[in-house]
């Protein structure tokens, strides 16, 4: 369906870009920049047909809507989709119909964090150390998760 292809194209385009619009170096987080790519991360595809694309943006992300960001996003989508006449409309709504890339990323992080916490609590060595040494877990961080102290 056109909607599925549009979502796949938007996800593909977004997955290949950092929030700055440039591909991130392997193993490094992309630079943070509020612009067209950050706007795209917070939009969900509502529809795409006949050269028109409608994105939904939660009202709480209204600050991301700037004419320059919208024009840059439109140019990038036209290039990525090879549709130079693409018309883009962004609708502000209370709740998006489909999850946005930012929401999916947040959900993935929460799921991975939950899995890491369960795995460490159920680990036999950890349980033994807690029982014998009166040890306590202070925090759990999944492997590969960056923190501000990591310099990434």
PDB file of C-alpha atoms in Angstrom:
ATOM      1  CA  UNK A   1       0.000   0.000   0.000  1.00  0.00           C
ATOM      2  CA  UNK A   2       1.067   3.589  -0.549  1.00  0.00           C
ATOM      3  CA  UNK A   3       0.822   4.311   3.182  1.00  0.00           C
ATOM      4  CA  UNK A   4       3.104   1.406   4.028  1.00  0.00           C
ATOM      5  CA  UNK A   5       5.636   2.458   1.376  1.00  0.00           C
ATOM      6  CA  UNK A   6       5.505   6.019   2.673  1.00  0.00           C
ATOM      7  CA  UNK A   7       6.129   4.914   6.268  1.00  0.00           C
ATOM      8  CA  UNK A   8       8.924   2.613   5.104  1.00  0.00           C
ATOM      9  CA  UNK A   9      10.473   5.399   3.031  1.00  0.00           C
ATOM     10  CA  UNK A  10      10.239   7.898   5.899  1.00  0.00           C
ATOM     11  CA  UNK A  11      11.684   5.343   8.331  1.00  0.00           C
ATOM     12  CA  UNK A  12      14.431   4.392   5.873  1.00  0.00           C
ATOM     13  CA  UNK A  13      15.303   8.002   5.186  1.00  0.00           C
ATOM     14  CA  UNK A  14      15.332   8.787   8.887  1.00  0.00           C
ATOM     15  CA  UNK A  15      17.311   5.668   9.857  1.00  0.00           C
ATOM     16  CA  UNK A  16      20.106   6.656   7.497  1.00  0.00           C
ATOM     17  CA  UNK A  17      20.432  10.134   8.987  1.00  0.00           C
ATOM     18  CA  UNK A  18      21.412  11.497  12.361  1.00  0.00           C
ATOM     19  CA  UNK A  19      19.394  14.328  13.837  1.00  0.00           C
ATOM     20  CA  UNK A  20      21.902  16.681  12.224  1.00  0.00           C
ATOM     21  CA  UNK A  21      21.100  15.257   8.799  1.00  0.00           C
ATOM     22  CA  UNK A  22      24.462  13.592   8.358  1.00  0.00           C
ATOM     23  CA  UNK A  23      25.130   9.897   8.666  1.00  0.00           C
ATOM     24  CA  UNK A  24      26.610   9.148  12.076  1.00  0.00           C
ATOM     25  CA  UNK A  25      30.021   7.527  12.261  1.00  0.00           C
ATOM     26  CA  UNK A  26      29.808   3.845  13.253  1.00  0.00           C
ATOM     27  CA  UNK A  27      29.647   3.534  17.025  1.00  0.00           C
ATOM     28  CA  UNK A  28      29.021   7.236  17.573  1.00  0.00           C
ATOM     29  CA  UNK A  29      25.815   9.027  18.387  1.00  0.00           C
ATOM     30  CA  UNK A  30      24.794  11.658  15.828  1.00  0.00           C
ATOM     31  CA  UNK A  31      25.180  15.314  16.712  1.00  0.00           C
ATOM     32  CA  UNK A  32      22.027  16.837  18.155  1.00  0.00           C
ATOM     33  CA  UNK A  33      20.531  19.614  16.082  1.00  0.00           C
ATOM     34  CA  UNK A  34      17.000  20.935  16.135  1.00  0.00           C
ATOM     35  CA  UNK A  35      16.077  21.057  12.483  1.00  0.00           C
ATOM     36  CA  UNK A  36      14.354  19.068   9.755  1.00  0.00           C
ATOM     37  CA  UNK A  37      15.580  15.700  10.974  1.00  0.00           C
ATOM     38  CA  UNK A  38      14.470  16.331  14.542  1.00  0.00           C
ATOM     39  CA  UNK A  39      11.110  17.454  13.139  1.00  0.00           C
ATOM     40  CA  UNK A  40      10.889  14.209  11.133  1.00  0.00           C
ATOM     41  CA  UNK A  41      11.712  12.110  14.235  1.00  0.00           C
ATOM     42  CA  UNK A  42       8.638  13.499  15.947  1.00  0.00           C
ATOM     43  CA  UNK A  43       6.245  13.097  12.999  1.00  0.00           C
ATOM     44  CA  UNK A  44       4.176  10.072  12.024  1.00  0.00           C
ATOM     45  CA  UNK A  45       3.032   9.392   8.492  1.00  0.00           C
ATOM     46  CA  UNK A  46      -0.710   9.842   8.182  1.00  0.00           C
ATOM     47  CA  UNK A  47      -0.995   9.367   4.424  1.00  0.00           C
ATOM     48  CA  UNK A  48       0.902   9.439   1.163  1.00  0.00           C
ATOM     49  CA  UNK A  49      -0.729   9.307  -2.246  1.00  0.00           C
ATOM     50  CA  UNK A  50      -0.838  11.179  -5.532  1.00  0.00           C
ATOM     51  CA  UNK A  51       2.295  13.152  -4.755  1.00  0.00           C
ATOM     52  CA  UNK A  52       1.028  14.345  -1.371  1.00  0.00           C
ATOM     53  CA  UNK A  53       2.343  13.377   2.054  1.00  0.00           C
ATOM     54  CA  UNK A  54       0.595  14.222   5.307  1.00  0.00           C
ATOM     55  CA  UNK A  55       2.542  13.951   8.556  1.00  0.00           C
ATOM     56  CA  UNK A  56       1.134  14.166  12.059  1.00  0.00           C
ATOM     57  CA  UNK A  57       3.015  16.082  14.740  1.00  0.00           C
ATOM     58  CA  UNK A  58       1.989  15.965  18.410  1.00  0.00           C
ATOM     59  CA  UNK A  59       1.094  19.474  19.615  1.00  0.00           C
ATOM     60  CA  UNK A  60       3.625  19.154  22.421  1.00  0.00           C
ATOM     61  CA  UNK A  61       6.326  19.199  19.702  1.00  0.00           C
ATOM     62  CA  UNK A  62       5.025  22.440  18.151  1.00  0.00           C
ATOM     63  CA  UNK A  63       8.355  24.214  18.780  1.00  0.00           C
ATOM     64  CA  UNK A  64       9.956  22.005  16.114  1.00  0.00           C
ATOM     65  CA  UNK A  65       7.767  23.585  13.423  1.00  0.00           C
ATOM     66  CA  UNK A  66       9.798  26.290  11.821  1.00  0.00           C
ATOM     67  CA  UNK A  67       9.444  27.261   8.161  1.00  0.00           C
ATOM     68  CA  UNK A  68      13.130  26.553   7.491  1.00  0.00           C
ATOM     69  CA  UNK A  69      12.917  23.093   9.082  1.00  0.00           C
ATOM     70  CA  UNK A  70       9.755  22.243   7.143  1.00  0.00           C
ATOM     71  CA  UNK A  71      11.279  23.400   3.847  1.00  0.00           C
ATOM     72  CA  UNK A  72      14.469  21.422   4.489  1.00  0.00           C
ATOM     73  CA  UNK A  73      12.423  18.346   5.356  1.00  0.00           C
ATOM     74  CA  UNK A  74      10.393  18.735   2.178  1.00  0.00           C
ATOM     75  CA  UNK A  75      13.560  19.054   0.061  1.00  0.00           C
ATOM     76  CA  UNK A  76      15.087  15.982   1.715  1.00  0.00           C
ATOM     77  CA  UNK A  77      11.914  13.916   1.232  1.00  0.00           C
ATOM     78  CA  UNK A  78      11.625  14.988  -2.404  1.00  0.00           C
ATOM     79  CA  UNK A  79      15.209  13.917  -3.002  1.00  0.00           C
ATOM     80  CA  UNK A  80      14.970  10.669  -1.026  1.00  0.00           C
ATOM     81  CA  UNK A  81      11.678   9.628  -2.615  1.00  0.00           C
ATOM     82  CA  UNK A  82      12.706  10.958  -6.037  1.00  0.00           C
ATOM     83  CA  UNK A  83       9.480  12.964  -6.198  1.00  0.00           C
ATOM     84  CA  UNK A  84      10.427  16.575  -7.012  1.00  0.00           C
ATOM     85  CA  UNK A  85       6.777  17.690  -6.958  1.00  0.00           C
ATOM     86  CA  UNK A  86       5.929  16.139  -3.572  1.00  0.00           C
ATOM     87  CA  UNK A  87       3.590  18.296  -1.485  1.00  0.00           C
ATOM     88  CA  UNK A  88       4.042  18.017   2.290  1.00  0.00           C
ATOM     89  CA  UNK A  89       1.468  18.943   4.920  1.00  0.00           C
ATOM     90  CA  UNK A  90       2.113  18.692   8.654  1.00  0.00           C
ATOM     91  CA  UNK A  91      -0.937  18.480  10.916  1.00  0.00           C
ATOM     92  CA  UNK A  92      -0.645  19.189  14.610  1.00  0.00           C
ATOM     93  CA  UNK A  93      -2.751  16.797  16.651  1.00  0.00           C
ATOM     94  CA  UNK A  94      -3.037  15.698  20.266  1.00  0.00           C
ATOM     95  CA  UNK A  95      -1.913  12.099  19.676  1.00  0.00           C
ATOM     96  CA  UNK A  96      -0.450  10.584  16.509  1.00  0.00           C
ATOM     97  CA  UNK A  97      -2.240   7.649  14.892  1.00  0.00           C
ATOM     98  CA  UNK A  98       1.024   5.732  14.460  1.00  0.00           C
ATOM     99  CA  UNK A  99       4.113   5.916  16.656  1.00  0.00           C
ATOM    100  CA  UNK A 100       6.762   8.424  15.625  1.00  0.00           C
ATOM    101  CA  UNK A 101      10.415   7.398  15.232  1.00  0.00           C
ATOM    102  CA  UNK A 102      11.152   9.242  18.503  1.00  0.00           C
ATOM    103  CA  UNK A 103       8.368   7.352  20.308  1.00  0.00           C
ATOM    104  CA  UNK A 104       9.589   4.018  18.913  1.00  0.00           C
ATOM    105  CA  UNK A 105      13.125   4.825  20.032  1.00  0.00           C
ATOM    106  CA  UNK A 106      11.893   5.694  23.542  1.00  0.00           C
ATOM    107  CA  UNK A 107       9.851   2.462  23.663  1.00  0.00           C
ATOM    108  CA  UNK A 108      12.850   0.426  22.484  1.00  0.00           C
ATOM    109  CA  UNK A 109      15.097   1.999  25.129  1.00  0.00           C
ATOM    110  CA  UNK A 110      12.535   1.295  27.872  1.00  0.00           C
ATOM    111  CA  UNK A 111      12.098  -2.314  26.701  1.00  0.00           C
ATOM    112  CA  UNK A 112      15.865  -2.890  26.597  1.00  0.00           C
ATOM    113  CA  UNK A 113      16.255  -1.320  30.039  1.00  0.00           C
ATOM    114  CA  UNK A 114      13.498  -3.549  31.459  1.00  0.00           C
ATOM    115  CA  UNK A 115      15.113  -6.646  29.911  1.00  0.00           C
ATOM    116  CA  UNK A 116      18.512  -5.714  31.367  1.00  0.00           C
ATOM    117  CA  UNK A 117      17.032  -5.205  34.833  1.00  0.00           C
ATOM    118  CA  UNK A 118      15.221  -8.550  34.717  1.00  0.00           C
ATOM    119  CA  UNK A 119      18.321 -10.348  33.426  1.00  0.00           C
ATOM    120  CA  UNK A 120      20.553  -8.954  36.178  1.00  0.00           C
ATOM    121  CA  UNK A 121      17.986  -9.648  38.939  1.00  0.00           C
ATOM    122  CA  UNK A 122      17.619 -13.249  37.733  1.00  0.00           C
ATOM    123  CA  UNK A 123      21.364 -13.840  37.343  1.00  0.00           C
ATOM    124  CA  UNK A 124      22.541 -16.551  39.754  1.00  0.00           C
ATOM    125  CA  UNK A 125      25.897 -14.892  40.513  1.00  0.00           C
ATOM    126  CA  UNK A 126      24.198 -11.590  41.272  1.00  0.00           C
ATOM    127  CA  UNK A 127      21.687 -13.325  43.549  1.00  0.00           C
ATOM    128  CA  UNK A 128      24.518 -15.143  45.343  1.00  0.00           C
ATOM    129  CA  UNK A 129      26.457 -11.907  45.880  1.00  0.00           C
ATOM    130  CA  UNK A 130      23.346 -10.185  47.176  1.00  0.00           C
ATOM    131  CA  UNK A 131      22.645 -13.018  49.602  1.00  0.00           C
ATOM    132  CA  UNK A 132      26.212 -13.591  50.865  1.00  0.00           C
ATOM    133  CA  UNK A 133      27.564 -10.066  50.824  1.00  0.00           C
ATOM    134  CA  UNK A 134      24.362  -8.130  51.466  1.00  0.00           C
ATOM    135  CA  UNK A 135      25.045  -6.437  48.123  1.00  0.00           C
ATOM    136  CA  UNK A 136      22.507  -4.186  46.463  1.00  0.00           C
ATOM    137  CA  UNK A 137      22.050  -3.098  42.876  1.00  0.00           C
ATOM    138  CA  UNK A 138      22.210   0.642  42.492  1.00  0.00           C
ATOM    139  CA  UNK A 139      21.655   0.893  38.775  1.00  0.00           C
ATOM    140  CA  UNK A 140      21.517  -1.248  35.677  1.00  0.00           C
ATOM    141  CA  UNK A 141      22.625  -0.084  32.253  1.00  0.00           C
ATOM    142  CA  UNK A 142      22.216  -2.270  29.180  1.00  0.00           C
ATOM    143  CA  UNK A 143      25.381  -3.114  27.262  1.00  0.00           C
ATOM    144  CA  UNK A 144      26.050  -0.527  24.611  1.00  0.00           C
ATOM    145  CA  UNK A 145      23.948   2.159  26.302  1.00  0.00           C
ATOM    146  CA  UNK A 146      25.718   5.519  26.296  1.00  0.00           C
ATOM    147  CA  UNK A 147      25.643   7.951  29.178  1.00  0.00           C
ATOM    148  CA  UNK A 148      26.734  11.563  29.386  1.00  0.00           C
ATOM    149  CA  UNK A 149      29.888  10.426  31.224  1.00  0.00           C
ATOM    150  CA  UNK A 150      30.944   8.165  28.344  1.00  0.00           C
ATOM    151  CA  UNK A 151      31.860  11.121  26.158  1.00  0.00           C
ATOM    152  CA  UNK A 152      29.769   9.826  23.284  1.00  0.00           C
TER     153      UNK A 152
END
